[in-house]
PDB file of C-alpha atoms in Angstrom:
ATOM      1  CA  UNK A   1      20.073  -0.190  -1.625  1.00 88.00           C
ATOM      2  CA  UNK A   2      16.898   2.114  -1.845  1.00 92.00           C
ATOM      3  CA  UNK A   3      15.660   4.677   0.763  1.00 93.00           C
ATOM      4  CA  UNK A   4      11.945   3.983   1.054  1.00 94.00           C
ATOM      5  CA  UNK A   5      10.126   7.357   2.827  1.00 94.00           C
ATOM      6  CA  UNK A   6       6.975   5.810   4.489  1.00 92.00           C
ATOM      7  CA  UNK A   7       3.871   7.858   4.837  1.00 91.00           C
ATOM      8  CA  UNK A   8       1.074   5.333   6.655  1.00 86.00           C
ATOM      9  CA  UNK A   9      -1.558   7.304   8.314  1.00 87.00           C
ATOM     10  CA  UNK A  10      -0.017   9.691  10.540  1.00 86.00           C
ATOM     11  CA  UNK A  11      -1.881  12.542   8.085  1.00 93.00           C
ATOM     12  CA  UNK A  12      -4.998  11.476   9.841  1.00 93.00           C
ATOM     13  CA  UNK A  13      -7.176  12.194   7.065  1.00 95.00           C
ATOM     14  CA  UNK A  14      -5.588  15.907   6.414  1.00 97.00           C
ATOM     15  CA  UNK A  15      -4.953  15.496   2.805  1.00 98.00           C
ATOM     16  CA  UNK A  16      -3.378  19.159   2.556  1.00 98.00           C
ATOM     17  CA  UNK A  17      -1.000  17.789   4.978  1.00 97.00           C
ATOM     18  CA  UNK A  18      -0.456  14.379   2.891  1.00 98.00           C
ATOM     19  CA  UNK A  19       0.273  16.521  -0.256  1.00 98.00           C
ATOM     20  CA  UNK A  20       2.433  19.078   1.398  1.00 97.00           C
ATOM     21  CA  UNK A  21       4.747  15.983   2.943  1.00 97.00           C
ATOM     22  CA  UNK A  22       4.793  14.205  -0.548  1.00 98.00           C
ATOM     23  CA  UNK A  23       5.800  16.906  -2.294  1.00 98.00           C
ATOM     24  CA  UNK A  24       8.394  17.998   0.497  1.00 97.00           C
ATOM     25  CA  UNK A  25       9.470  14.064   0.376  1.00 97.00           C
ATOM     26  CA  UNK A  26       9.817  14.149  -3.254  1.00 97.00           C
ATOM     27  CA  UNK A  27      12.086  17.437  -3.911  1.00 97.00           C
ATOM     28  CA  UNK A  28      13.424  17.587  -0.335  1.00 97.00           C
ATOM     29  CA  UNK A  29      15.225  14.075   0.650  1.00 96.00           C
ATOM     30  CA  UNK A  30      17.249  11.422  -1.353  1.00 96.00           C
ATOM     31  CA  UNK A  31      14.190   8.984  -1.067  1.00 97.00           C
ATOM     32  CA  UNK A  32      14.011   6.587  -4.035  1.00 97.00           C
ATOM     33  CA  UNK A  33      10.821   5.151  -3.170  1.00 97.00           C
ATOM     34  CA  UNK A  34       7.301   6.945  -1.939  1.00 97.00           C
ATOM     35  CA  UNK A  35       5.003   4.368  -0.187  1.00 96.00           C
ATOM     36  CA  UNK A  36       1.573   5.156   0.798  1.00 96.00           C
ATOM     37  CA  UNK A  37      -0.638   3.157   2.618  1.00 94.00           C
ATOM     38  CA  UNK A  38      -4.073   3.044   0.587  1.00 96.00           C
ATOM     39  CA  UNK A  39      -7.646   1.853   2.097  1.00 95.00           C
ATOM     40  CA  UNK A  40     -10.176   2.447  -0.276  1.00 96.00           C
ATOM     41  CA  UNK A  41     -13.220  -0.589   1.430  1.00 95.00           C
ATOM     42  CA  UNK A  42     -12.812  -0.178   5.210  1.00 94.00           C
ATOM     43  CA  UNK A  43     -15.063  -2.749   5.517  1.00 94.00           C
ATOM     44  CA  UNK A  44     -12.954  -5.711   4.010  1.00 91.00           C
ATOM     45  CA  UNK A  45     -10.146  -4.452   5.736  1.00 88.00           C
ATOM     46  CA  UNK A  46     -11.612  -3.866   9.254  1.00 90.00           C
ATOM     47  CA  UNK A  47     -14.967  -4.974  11.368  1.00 93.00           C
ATOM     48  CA  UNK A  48     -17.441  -2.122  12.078  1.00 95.00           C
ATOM     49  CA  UNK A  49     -17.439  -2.939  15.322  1.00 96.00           C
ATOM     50  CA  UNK A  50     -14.214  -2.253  15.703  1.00 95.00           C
ATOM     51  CA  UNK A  51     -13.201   0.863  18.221  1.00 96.00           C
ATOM     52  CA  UNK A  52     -11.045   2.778  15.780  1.00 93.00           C
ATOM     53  CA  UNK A  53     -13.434   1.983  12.465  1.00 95.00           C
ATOM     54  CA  UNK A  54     -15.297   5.140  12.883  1.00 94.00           C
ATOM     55  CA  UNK A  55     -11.714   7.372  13.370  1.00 93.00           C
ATOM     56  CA  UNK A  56      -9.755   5.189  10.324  1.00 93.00           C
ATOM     57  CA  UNK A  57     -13.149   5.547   8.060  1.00 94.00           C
ATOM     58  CA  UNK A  58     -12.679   9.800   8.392  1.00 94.00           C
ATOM     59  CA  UNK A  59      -9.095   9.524   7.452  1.00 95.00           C
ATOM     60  CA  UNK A  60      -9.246   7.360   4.088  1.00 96.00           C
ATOM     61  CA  UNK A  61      -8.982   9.514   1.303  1.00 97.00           C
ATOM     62  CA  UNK A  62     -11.052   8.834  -2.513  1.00 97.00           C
ATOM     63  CA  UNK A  63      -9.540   8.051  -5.234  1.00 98.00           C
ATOM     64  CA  UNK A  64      -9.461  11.671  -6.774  1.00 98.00           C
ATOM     65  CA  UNK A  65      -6.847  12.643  -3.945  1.00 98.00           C
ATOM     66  CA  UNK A  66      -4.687   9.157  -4.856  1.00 98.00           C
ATOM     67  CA  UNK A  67      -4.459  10.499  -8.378  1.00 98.00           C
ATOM     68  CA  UNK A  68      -3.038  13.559  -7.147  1.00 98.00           C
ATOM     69  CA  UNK A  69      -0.558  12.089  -4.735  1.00 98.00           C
ATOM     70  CA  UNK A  70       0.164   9.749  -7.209  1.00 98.00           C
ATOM     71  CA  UNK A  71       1.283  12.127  -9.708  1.00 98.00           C
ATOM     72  CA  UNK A  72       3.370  14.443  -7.705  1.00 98.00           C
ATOM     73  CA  UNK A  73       5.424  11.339  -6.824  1.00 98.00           C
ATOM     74  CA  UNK A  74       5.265  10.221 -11.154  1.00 97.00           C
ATOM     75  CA  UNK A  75       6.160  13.778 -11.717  1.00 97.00           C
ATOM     76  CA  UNK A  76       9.411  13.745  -9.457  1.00 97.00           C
ATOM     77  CA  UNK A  77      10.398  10.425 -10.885  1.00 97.00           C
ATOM     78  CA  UNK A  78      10.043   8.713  -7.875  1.00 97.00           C
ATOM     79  CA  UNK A  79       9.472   4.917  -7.510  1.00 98.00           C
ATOM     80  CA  UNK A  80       5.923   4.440  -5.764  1.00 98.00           C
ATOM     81  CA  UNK A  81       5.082   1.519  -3.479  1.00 97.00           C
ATOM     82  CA  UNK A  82       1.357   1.179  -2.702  1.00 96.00           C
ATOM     83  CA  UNK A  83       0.628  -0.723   0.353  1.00 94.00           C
ATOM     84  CA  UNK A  84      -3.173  -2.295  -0.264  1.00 93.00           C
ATOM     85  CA  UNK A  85      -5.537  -3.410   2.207  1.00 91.00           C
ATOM     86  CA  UNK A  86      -8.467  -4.229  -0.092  1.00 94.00           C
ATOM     87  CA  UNK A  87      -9.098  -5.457  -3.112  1.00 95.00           C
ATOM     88  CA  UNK A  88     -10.484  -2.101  -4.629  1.00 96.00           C
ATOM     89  CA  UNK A  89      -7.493  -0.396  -3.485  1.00 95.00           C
ATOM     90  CA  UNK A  90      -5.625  -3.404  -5.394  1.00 96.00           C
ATOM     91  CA  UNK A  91      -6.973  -3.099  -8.245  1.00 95.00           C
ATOM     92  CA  UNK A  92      -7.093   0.822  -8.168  1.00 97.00           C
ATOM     93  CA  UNK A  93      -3.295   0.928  -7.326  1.00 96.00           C
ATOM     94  CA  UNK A  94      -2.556  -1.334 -10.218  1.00 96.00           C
ATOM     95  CA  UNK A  95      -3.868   1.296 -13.037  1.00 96.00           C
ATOM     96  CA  UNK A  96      -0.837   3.489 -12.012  1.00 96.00           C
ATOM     97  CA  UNK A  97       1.774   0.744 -12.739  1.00 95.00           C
ATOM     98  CA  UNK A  98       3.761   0.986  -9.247  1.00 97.00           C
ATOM     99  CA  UNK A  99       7.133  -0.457  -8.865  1.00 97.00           C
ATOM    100  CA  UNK A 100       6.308  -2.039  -5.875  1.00 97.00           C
ATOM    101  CA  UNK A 101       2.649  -2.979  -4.176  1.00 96.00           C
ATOM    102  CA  UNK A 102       2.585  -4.599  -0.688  1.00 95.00           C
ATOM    103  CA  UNK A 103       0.997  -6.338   1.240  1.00 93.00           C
ATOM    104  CA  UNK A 104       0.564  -5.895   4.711  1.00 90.00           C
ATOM    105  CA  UNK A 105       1.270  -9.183   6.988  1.00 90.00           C
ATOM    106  CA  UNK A 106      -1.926  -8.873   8.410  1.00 88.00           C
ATOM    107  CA  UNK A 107      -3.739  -9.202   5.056  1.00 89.00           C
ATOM    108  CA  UNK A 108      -1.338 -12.178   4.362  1.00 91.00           C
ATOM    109  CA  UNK A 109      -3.659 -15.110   4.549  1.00 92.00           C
ATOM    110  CA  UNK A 110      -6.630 -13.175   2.942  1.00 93.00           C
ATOM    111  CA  UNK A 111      -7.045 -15.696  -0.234  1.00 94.00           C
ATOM    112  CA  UNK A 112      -9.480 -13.113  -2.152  1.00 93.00           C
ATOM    113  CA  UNK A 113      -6.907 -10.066  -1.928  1.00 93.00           C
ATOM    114  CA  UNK A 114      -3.801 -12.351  -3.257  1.00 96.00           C
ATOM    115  CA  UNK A 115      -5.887 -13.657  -5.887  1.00 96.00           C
ATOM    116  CA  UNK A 116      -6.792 -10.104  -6.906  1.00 95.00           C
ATOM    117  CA  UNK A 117      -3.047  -9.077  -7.040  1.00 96.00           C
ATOM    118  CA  UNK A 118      -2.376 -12.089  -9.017  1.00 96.00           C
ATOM    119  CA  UNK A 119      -5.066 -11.423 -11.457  1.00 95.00           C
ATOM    120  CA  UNK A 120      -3.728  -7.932 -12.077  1.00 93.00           C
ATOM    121  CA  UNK A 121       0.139  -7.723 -11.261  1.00 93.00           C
ATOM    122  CA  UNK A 122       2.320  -7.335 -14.246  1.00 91.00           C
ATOM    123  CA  UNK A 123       5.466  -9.114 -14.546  1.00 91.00           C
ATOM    124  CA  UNK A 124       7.858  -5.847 -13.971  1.00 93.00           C
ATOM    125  CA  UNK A 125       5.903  -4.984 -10.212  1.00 96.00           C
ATOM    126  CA  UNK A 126       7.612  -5.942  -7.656  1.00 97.00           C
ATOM    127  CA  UNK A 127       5.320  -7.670  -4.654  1.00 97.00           C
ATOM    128  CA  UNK A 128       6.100  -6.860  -1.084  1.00 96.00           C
ATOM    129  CA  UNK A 129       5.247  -9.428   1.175  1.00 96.00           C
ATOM    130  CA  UNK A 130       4.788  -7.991   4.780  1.00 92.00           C
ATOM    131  CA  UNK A 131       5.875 -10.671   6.919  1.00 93.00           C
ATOM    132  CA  UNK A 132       6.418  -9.652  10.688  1.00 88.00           C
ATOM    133  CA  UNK A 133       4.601 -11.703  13.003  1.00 87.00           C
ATOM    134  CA  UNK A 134       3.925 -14.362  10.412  1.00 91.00           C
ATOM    135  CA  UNK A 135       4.405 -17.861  10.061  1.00 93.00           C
ATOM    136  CA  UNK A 136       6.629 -19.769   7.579  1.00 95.00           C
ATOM    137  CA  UNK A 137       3.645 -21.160   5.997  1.00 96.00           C
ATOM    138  CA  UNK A 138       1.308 -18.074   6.008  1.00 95.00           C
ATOM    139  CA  UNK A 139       4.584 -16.996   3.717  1.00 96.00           C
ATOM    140  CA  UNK A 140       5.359 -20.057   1.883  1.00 97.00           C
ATOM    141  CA  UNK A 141       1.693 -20.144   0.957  1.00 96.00           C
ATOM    142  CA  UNK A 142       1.247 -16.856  -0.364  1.00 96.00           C
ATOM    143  CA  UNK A 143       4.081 -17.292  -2.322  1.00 97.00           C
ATOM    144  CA  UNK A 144       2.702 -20.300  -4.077  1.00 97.00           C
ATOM    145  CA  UNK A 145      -0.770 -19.020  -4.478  1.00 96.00           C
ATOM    146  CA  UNK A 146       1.177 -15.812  -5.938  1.00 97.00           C
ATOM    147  CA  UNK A 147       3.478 -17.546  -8.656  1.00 96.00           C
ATOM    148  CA  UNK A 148       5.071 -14.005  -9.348  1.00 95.00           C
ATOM    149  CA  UNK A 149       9.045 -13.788  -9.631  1.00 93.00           C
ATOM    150  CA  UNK A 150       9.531 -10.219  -8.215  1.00 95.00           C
ATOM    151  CA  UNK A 151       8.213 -11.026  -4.485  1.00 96.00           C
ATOM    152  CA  UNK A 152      10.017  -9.235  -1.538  1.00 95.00           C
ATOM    153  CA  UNK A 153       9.581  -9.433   2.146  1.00 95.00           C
ATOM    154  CA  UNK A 154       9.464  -6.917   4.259  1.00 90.00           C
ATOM    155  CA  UNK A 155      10.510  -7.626   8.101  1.00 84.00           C
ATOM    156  CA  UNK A 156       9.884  -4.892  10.899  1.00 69.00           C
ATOM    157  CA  UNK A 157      10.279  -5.171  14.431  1.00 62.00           C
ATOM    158  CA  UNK A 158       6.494  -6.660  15.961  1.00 53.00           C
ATOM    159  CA  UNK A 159       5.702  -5.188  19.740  1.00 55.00           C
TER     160      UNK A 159
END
């Protein structure tokens, strides 16, 4: 068993906070795994229209600031799971080899961001399939448009 330590978005766009709780995370607690939920296209992710857009757009840090959150947690030897919600930040989160890289069950029928983790997963990641509130065949279909052997699902309680 591994003790994941979840970051999401409570940082609200501080990243001085965000690298002052990863680095407490990583030489502070017995966590095994970092995961950090990365947005890098709001847009695909999330309608403009959309009440919170304008509040989640200021808290989405660039990719300069996931390098260096990303490398405290290398540094410590810590496993990293990147949860995705586009296909930038798929593709961007691949180029640091995670062990793990999830997807959110929201994002589980979106055809064009499973195709881009299938066109650039590597054997060894592990896939976490987010799959609260979700259907047997949302899952049994993303599995089979997946065709990776290191998938995982991750249940949490929907309210």
């Amino acid at each position: 068993m591994k003790l994941i330590a979840e970051t999401a978005y409570h940082h609200e766009g501080n990243f001085i906070f965000m690298k002052n709780l990863i680095s407490k995370i990583v030489t502070k607690t017995n966590a095994d795994i970092i995961k950090m939920h990365m947005t890098l296209n709001l847009d695909e992710y999330m309608d403009s229209g959309h009440e919170f857009y304008k509040k989640l757009q200021s808290m989405l840090f660039n990719k300069d600031q996931w390098r260096e959150l990303i490398k405290i947690v290398r540094q410590a030897n810590k496993e990293i799971m990147l949860l995705t919600n586009d296909t930038k930040a798929i593709e961007f989160a691949l180029s640091f080899n995670p062990e793990y890289v999830e997807i959110h069950s929201v994002c589980l029928n979106d055809i064009f961001m499973l195709k881009k983790l299938k066109s650039n997963i590597q054997k060894k990641t592990n896939i976490v399939l987010g799959v609260g509130g979700t259907s047997i065949d949302e899952v049994q279909n993303a599995i089979n448009l997946l065709d990776h052997h290191n998938i995982i699902f991750m249940s949490g309680f929907q309210n």
